[in-house]
Short mmCIF file of C-alpha atoms in Angstrom, two decimals:
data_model
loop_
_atom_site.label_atom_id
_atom_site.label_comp_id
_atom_site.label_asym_id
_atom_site.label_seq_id
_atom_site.Cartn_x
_atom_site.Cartn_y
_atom_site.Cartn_z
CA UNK A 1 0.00 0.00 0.00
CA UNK A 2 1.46 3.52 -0.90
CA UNK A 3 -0.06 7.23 -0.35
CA UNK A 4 -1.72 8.67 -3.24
CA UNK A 5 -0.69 11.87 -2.41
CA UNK A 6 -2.80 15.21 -1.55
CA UNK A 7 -6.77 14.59 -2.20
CA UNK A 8 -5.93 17.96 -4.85
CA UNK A 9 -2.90 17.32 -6.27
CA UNK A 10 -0.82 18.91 -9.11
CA UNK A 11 -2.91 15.72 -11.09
CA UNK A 12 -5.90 18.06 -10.95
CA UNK A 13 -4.13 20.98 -11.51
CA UNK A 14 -2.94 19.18 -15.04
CA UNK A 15 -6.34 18.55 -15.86
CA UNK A 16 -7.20 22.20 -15.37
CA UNK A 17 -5.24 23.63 -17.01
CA UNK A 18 -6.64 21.68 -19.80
CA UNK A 19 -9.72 24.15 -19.32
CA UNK A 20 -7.37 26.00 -21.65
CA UNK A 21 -9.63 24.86 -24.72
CA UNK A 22 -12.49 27.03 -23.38
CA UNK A 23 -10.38 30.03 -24.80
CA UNK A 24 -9.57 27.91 -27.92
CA UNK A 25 -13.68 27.42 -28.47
CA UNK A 26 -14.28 31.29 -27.61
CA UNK A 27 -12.43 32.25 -30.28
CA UNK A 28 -13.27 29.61 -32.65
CA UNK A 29 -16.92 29.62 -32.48
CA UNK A 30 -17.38 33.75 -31.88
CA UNK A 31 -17.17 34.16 -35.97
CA UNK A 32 -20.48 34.48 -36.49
CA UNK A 33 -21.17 37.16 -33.49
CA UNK A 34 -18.52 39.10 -35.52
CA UNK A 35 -19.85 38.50 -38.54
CA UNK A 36 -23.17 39.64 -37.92
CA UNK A 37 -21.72 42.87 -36.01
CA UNK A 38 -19.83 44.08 -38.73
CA UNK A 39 -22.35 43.23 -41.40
CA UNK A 40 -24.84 44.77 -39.51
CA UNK A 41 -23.98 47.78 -37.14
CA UNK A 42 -27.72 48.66 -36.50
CA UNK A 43 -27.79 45.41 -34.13
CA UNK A 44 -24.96 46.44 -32.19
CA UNK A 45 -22.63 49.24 -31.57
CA UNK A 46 -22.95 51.71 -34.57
CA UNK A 47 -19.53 53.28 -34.15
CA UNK A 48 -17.38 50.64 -35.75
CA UNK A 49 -16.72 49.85 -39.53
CA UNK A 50 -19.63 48.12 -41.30
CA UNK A 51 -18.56 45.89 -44.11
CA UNK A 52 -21.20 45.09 -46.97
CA UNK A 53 -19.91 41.28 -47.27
CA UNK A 54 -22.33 39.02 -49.78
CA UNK A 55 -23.75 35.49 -48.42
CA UNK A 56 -21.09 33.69 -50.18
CA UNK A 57 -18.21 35.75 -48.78
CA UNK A 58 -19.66 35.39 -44.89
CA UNK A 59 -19.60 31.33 -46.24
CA UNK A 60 -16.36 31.39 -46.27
CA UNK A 61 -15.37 33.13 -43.66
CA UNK A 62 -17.34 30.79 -41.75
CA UNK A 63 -16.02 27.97 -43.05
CA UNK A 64 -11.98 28.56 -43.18
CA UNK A 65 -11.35 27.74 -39.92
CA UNK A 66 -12.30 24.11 -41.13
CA UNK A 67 -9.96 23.86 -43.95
CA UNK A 68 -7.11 22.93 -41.78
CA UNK A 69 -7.00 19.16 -42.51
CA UNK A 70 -5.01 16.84 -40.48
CA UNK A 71 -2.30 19.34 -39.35
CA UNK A 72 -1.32 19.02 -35.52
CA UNK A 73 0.38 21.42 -33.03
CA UNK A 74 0.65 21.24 -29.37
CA UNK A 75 -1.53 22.89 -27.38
CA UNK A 76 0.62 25.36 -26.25
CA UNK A 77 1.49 26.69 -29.40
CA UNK A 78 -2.10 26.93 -30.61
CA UNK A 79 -3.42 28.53 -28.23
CA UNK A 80 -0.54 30.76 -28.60
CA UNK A 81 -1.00 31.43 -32.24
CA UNK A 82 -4.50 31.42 -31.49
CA UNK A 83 -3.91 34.89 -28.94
CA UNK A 84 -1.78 36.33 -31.70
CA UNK A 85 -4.18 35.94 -34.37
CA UNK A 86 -7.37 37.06 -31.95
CA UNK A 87 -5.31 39.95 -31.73
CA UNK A 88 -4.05 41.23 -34.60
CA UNK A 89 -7.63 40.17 -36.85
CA UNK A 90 -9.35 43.66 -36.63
CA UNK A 91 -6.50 45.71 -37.95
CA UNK A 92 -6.41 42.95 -40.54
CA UNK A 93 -9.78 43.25 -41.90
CA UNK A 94 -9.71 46.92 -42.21
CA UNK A 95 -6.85 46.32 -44.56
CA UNK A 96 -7.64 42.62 -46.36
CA UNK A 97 -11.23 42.40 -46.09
CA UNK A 98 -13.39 39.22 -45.90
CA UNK A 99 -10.10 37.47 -47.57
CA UNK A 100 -7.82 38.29 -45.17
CA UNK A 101 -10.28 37.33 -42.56
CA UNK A 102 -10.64 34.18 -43.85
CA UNK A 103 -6.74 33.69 -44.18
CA UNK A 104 -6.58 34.11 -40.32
CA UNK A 105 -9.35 31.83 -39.67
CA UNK A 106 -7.39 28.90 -41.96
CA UNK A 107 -4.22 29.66 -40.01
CA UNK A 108 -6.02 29.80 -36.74
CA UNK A 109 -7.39 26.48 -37.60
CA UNK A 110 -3.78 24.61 -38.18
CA UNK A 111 -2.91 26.03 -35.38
CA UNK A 112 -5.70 24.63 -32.99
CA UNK A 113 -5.16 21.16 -35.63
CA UNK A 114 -5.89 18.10 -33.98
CA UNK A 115 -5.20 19.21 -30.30
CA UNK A 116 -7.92 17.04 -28.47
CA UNK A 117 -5.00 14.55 -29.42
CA UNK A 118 -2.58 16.48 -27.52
CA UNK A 119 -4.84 16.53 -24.30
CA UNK A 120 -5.01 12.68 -24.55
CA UNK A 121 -1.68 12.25 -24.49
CA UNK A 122 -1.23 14.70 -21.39
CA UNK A 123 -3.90 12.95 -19.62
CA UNK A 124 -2.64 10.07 -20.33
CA UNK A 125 0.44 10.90 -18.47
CA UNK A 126 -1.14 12.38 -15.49
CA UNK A 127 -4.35 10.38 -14.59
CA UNK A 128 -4.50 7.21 -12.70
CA UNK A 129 -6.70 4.48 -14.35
CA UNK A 130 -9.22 4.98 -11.85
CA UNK A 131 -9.61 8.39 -11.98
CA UNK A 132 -9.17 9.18 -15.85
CA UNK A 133 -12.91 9.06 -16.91
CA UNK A 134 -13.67 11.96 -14.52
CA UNK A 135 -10.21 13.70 -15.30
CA UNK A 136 -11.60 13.47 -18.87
CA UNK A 137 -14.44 14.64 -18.27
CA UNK A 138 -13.53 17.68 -16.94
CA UNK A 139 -11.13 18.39 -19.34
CA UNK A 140 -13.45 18.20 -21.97
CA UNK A 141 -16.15 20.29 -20.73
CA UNK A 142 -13.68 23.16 -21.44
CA UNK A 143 -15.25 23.08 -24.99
CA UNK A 144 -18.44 23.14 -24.36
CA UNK A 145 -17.92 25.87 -21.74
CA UNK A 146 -16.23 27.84 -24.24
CA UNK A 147 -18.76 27.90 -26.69
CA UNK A 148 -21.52 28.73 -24.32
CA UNK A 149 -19.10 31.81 -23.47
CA UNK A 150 -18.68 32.56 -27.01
CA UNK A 151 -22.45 32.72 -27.49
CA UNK A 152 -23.25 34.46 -24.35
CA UNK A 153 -20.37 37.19 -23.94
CA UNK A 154 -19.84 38.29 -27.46
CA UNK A 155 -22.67 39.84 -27.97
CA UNK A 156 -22.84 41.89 -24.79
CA UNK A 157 -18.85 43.46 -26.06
CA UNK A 158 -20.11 43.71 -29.69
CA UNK A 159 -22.65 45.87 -27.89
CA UNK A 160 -20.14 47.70 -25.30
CA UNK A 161 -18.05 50.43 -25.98
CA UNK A 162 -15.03 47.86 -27.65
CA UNK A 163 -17.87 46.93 -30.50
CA UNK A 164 -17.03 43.98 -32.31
CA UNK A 165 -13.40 44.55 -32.56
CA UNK A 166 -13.41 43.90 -28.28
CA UNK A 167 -14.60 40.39 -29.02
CA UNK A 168 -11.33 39.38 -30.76
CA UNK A 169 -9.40 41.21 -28.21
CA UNK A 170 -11.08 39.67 -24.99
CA UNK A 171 -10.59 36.28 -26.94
CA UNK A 172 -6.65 37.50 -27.25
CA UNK A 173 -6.41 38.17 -23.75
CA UNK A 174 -8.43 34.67 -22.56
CA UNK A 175 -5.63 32.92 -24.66
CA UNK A 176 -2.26 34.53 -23.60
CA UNK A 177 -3.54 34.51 -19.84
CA UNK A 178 -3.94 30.77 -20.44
CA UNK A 179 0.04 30.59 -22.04
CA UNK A 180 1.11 31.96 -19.08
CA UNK A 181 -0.35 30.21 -16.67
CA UNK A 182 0.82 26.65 -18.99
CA UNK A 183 4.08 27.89 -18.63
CA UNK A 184 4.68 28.11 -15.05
CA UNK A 185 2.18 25.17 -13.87
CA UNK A 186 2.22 22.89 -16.67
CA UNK A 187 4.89 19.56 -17.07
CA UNK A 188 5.38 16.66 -19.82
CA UNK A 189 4.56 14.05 -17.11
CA UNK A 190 4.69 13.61 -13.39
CA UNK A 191 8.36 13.13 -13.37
CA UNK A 192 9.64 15.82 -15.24
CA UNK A 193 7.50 18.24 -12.76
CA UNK A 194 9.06 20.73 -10.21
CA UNK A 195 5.56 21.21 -7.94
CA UNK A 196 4.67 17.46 -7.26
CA UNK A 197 5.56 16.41 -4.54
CA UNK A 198 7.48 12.63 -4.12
CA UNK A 199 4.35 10.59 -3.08
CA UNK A 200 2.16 12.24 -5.77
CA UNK A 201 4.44 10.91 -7.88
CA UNK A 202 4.43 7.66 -7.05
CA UNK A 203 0.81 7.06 -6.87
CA UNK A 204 0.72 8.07 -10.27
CA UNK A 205 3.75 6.59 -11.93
CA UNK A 206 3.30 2.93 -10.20
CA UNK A 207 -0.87 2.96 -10.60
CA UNK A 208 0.41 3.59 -14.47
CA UNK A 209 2.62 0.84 -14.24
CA UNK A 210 5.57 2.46 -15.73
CA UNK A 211 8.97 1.38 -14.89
CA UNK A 212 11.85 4.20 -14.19
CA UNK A 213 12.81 5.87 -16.87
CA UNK A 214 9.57 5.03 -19.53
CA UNK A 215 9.59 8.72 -20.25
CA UNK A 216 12.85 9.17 -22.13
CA UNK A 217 12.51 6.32 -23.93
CA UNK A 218 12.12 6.20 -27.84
CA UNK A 219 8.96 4.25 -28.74
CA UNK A 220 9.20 3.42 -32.54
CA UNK A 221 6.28 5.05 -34.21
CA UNK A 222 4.45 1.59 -36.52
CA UNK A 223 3.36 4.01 -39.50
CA UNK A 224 2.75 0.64 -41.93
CA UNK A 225 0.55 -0.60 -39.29
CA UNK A 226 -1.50 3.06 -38.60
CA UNK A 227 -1.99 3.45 -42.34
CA UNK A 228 -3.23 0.26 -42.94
CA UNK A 229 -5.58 -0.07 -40.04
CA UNK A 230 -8.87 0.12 -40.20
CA UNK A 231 -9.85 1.57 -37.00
CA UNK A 232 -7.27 3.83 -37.37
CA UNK A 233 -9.95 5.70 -40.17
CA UNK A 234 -12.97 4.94 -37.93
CA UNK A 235 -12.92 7.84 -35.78
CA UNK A 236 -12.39 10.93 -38.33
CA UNK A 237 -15.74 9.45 -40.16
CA UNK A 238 -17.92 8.56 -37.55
CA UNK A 239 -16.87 11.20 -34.71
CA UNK A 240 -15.46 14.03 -36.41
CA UNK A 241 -17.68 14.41 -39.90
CA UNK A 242 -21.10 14.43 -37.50
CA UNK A 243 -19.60 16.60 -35.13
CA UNK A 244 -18.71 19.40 -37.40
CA UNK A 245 -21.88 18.93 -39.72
CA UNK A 246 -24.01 19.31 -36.43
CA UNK A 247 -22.67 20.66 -33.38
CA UNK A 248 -20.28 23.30 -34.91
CA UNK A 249 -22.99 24.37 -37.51
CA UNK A 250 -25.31 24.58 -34.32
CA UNK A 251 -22.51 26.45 -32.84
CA UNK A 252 -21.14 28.63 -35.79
CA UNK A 253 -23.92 29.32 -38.10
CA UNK A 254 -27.37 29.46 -36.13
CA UNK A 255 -26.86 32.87 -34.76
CA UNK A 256 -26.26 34.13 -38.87
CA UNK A 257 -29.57 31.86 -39.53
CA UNK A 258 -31.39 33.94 -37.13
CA UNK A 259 -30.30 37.28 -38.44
CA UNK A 260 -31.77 35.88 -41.72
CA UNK A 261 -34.99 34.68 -40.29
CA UNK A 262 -36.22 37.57 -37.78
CA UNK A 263 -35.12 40.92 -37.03
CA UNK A 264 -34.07 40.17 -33.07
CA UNK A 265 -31.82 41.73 -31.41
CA UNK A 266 -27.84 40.19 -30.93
CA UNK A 267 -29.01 38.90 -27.56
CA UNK A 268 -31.90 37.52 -28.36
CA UNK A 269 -30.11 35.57 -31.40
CA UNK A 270 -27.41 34.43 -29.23
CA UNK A 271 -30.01 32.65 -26.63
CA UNK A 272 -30.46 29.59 -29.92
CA UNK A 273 -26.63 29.23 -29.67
CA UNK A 274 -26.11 29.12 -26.04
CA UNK A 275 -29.25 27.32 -25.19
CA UNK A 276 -27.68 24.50 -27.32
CA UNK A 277 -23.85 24.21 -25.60
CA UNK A 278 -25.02 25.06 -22.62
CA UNK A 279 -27.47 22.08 -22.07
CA UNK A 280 -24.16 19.75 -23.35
CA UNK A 281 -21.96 21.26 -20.81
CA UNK A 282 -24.81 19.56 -18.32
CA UNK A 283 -25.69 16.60 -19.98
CA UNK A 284 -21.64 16.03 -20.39
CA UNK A 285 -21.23 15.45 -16.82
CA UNK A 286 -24.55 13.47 -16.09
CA UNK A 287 -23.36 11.04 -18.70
CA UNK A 288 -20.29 10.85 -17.54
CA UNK A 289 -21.44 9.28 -14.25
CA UNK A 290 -24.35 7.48 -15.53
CA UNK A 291 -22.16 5.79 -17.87
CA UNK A 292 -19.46 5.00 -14.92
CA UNK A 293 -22.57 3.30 -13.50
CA UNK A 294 -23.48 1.07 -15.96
CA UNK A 295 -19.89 0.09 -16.18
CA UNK A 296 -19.46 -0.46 -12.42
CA UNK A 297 -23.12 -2.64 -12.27
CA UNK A 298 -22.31 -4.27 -15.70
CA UNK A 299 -25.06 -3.43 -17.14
CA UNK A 300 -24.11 -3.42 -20.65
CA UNK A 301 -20.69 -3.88 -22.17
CA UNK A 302 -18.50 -1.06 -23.13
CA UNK A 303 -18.86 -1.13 -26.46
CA UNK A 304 -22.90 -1.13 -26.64
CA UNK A 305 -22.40 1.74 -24.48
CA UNK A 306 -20.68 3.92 -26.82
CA UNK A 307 -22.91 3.02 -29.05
CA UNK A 308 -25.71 3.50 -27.51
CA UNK A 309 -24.10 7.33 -26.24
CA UNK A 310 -23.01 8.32 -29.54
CA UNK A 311 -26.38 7.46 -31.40
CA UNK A 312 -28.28 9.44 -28.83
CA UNK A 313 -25.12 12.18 -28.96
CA UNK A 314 -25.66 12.47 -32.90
CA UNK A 315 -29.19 12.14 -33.47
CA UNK A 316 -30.82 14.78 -31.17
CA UNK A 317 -28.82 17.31 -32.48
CA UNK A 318 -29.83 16.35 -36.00
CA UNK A 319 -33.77 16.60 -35.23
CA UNK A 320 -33.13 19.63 -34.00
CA UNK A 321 -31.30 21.02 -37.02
CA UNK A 322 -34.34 19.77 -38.96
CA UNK A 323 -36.82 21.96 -36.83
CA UNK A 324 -34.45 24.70 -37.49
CA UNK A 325 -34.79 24.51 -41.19
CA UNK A 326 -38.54 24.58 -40.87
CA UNK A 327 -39.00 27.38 -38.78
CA UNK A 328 -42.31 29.14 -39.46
CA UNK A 329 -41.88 31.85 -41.89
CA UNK A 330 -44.31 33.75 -40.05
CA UNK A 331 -41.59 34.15 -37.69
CA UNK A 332 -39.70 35.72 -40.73
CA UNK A 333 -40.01 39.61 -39.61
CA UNK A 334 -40.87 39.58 -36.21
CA UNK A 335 -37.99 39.45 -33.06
CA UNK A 336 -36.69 36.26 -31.68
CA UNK A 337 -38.79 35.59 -28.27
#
């Protein structure tokens, strides 16, 4: 028998500061409150630039942050980028336009790359077996968090005396806050941290299993075998393809939508948006522990239980999107309610 440590321990810390994505999502997802803003000062505050961008242009804007493929950075350095960027975009625009706008979205977007990978990998090297499912957990709902901030805060500073410039700024600020804090907390693994303390470390490395020195060891990377596995392709089709044809149109596009359908305030369009991440920041953690449940009680295996998750994950969202698209058109000039 050996201590685990401190009941809060640097572990928790690690996880976090993994929270970090909730700037990430802010200024991913608040495109479309700055879209609207400067398409359409009379919603907001009339004292900034107004741009007179067609449908297809606001498209792409919208879009571009998507066209980053399979390019991967750590998560330090896109967030990093990711401050930079927030921060430079409104001088920008006032020189490039929509297309410069949309070339800081792309980069943005390899920036951020594939960096849920990134937190695996940290978790990974920080969470006991026992305790990883509500590490994750937690980490995770940093996403949905930060897209029920973008959706409820962007609007109110698009409003304020910073106008819509202010949302890329407070998103720039969110970010290199963030940096900072990564840089004086954060470490590769338990090991290679300063702040743990000795029986922290312990608990961690021998609940892992892991032998002295595992962490400077070169594992081999089996590219033959990754290419030519079929699970390997499995995830990018059946999680990622849904998730950005439903939850980031939910996320990115609704609010435009509703400046197309009624003539509601920025508030009022933003409650569609938020309503939506908001209730997944709440049903994240319920099935979290419902699902550590049914494990525990073994009352289905762990693969019908993803299953069953994702299908109810993947489908509400969809019927949803379809009542969306046949909103009544006698809703067409009157305010959101």
């Amino acid at each position: 028998v050996y201590s685990k440590g401190p009941v809060i321990g640097i572990r928790h810390l690690q996880a976090a500061l993994l929270l970090a994505i909730c700037g990430n999502y802010i200024a991913r997802l608040n495109v479309s409150v700055v879209v609207v803003a400067m398409t359409d000062s009379a919603t907001t505050n009339p004292d900034f630039p107004e741009y007179n961008w067609s449908e297809a242009q606001r498209s792409y804007i919208l879009s571009s942050f998507y066209f980053r493929g399979l390019y991967h950075h750590p998560v330090s350095s896109g967030i990093l980028a990711t401050a930079i960027l927030s921060a430079v975009l409104p001088y920008t625009i006032s020189e490039g336009g929509w297309v410069a706008f949309s070339v800081l979205r792309i980069i943005m977007g390899l920036f951020q790359g594939l960096i849920f990978p990134c937190i695996h990998e940290h978790l990974a090297k920080w969470s006991p077996p026992k305790d990883r499912n509500r590490r994750g957990v937690f980490a995770y709902s940093g996403a949905d968090c930060g897209s029920v901030m973008a959706m409820g805060i962007s609007g109110l500073i698009a409003n304020s005396s910073m106008g819509w410039p202010g949302i890329s700024y407070v998103s720039a600020g969110l970010c290199g806050i963030w940096c900072l804090l990564w840089l004086l907390l954060a470490a590769n693994s338990a090991p290679s941290s300063k702040l743990v303390g000795q029986s922290e470390r312990d608990y961690i490395e021998r609940s892992l299993k892991r032998e002295d020195g595992f962490h400077v060891q070169k594992i081999p990377i089996p590219w033959r075998a990754l290419w030519t596995s079929v699970p390997f392709y499995a995830p990018p089709h059946c999680a990622q393809c849904p998730g950005l044809g439903q939850l980031h149109h939910a996320a990115a596009d609704t609010r435009v939508y509703a400046r197309r359908a009624g003539d509601g305030h920025q508030e009022q369009r933003l409650v569609l948006g938020t309503a939506v991440r908001g209730h997944v920041v709440h049903v994240l953690y319920i099935s979290g522990i419902c699902g550590d449940v049914a494990m525990s009680r073994k009352w289905m295996s762990l693969n019908t239980l993803r299953k069953s998750i994702n299908t109810i994950a993947y489908w509400g969202p969809s019927a949803a999107l379809i009542g969306i698209g046949f909103r009544a058109r006698s809703r067409r000039h009157g305010p959101l309610r």
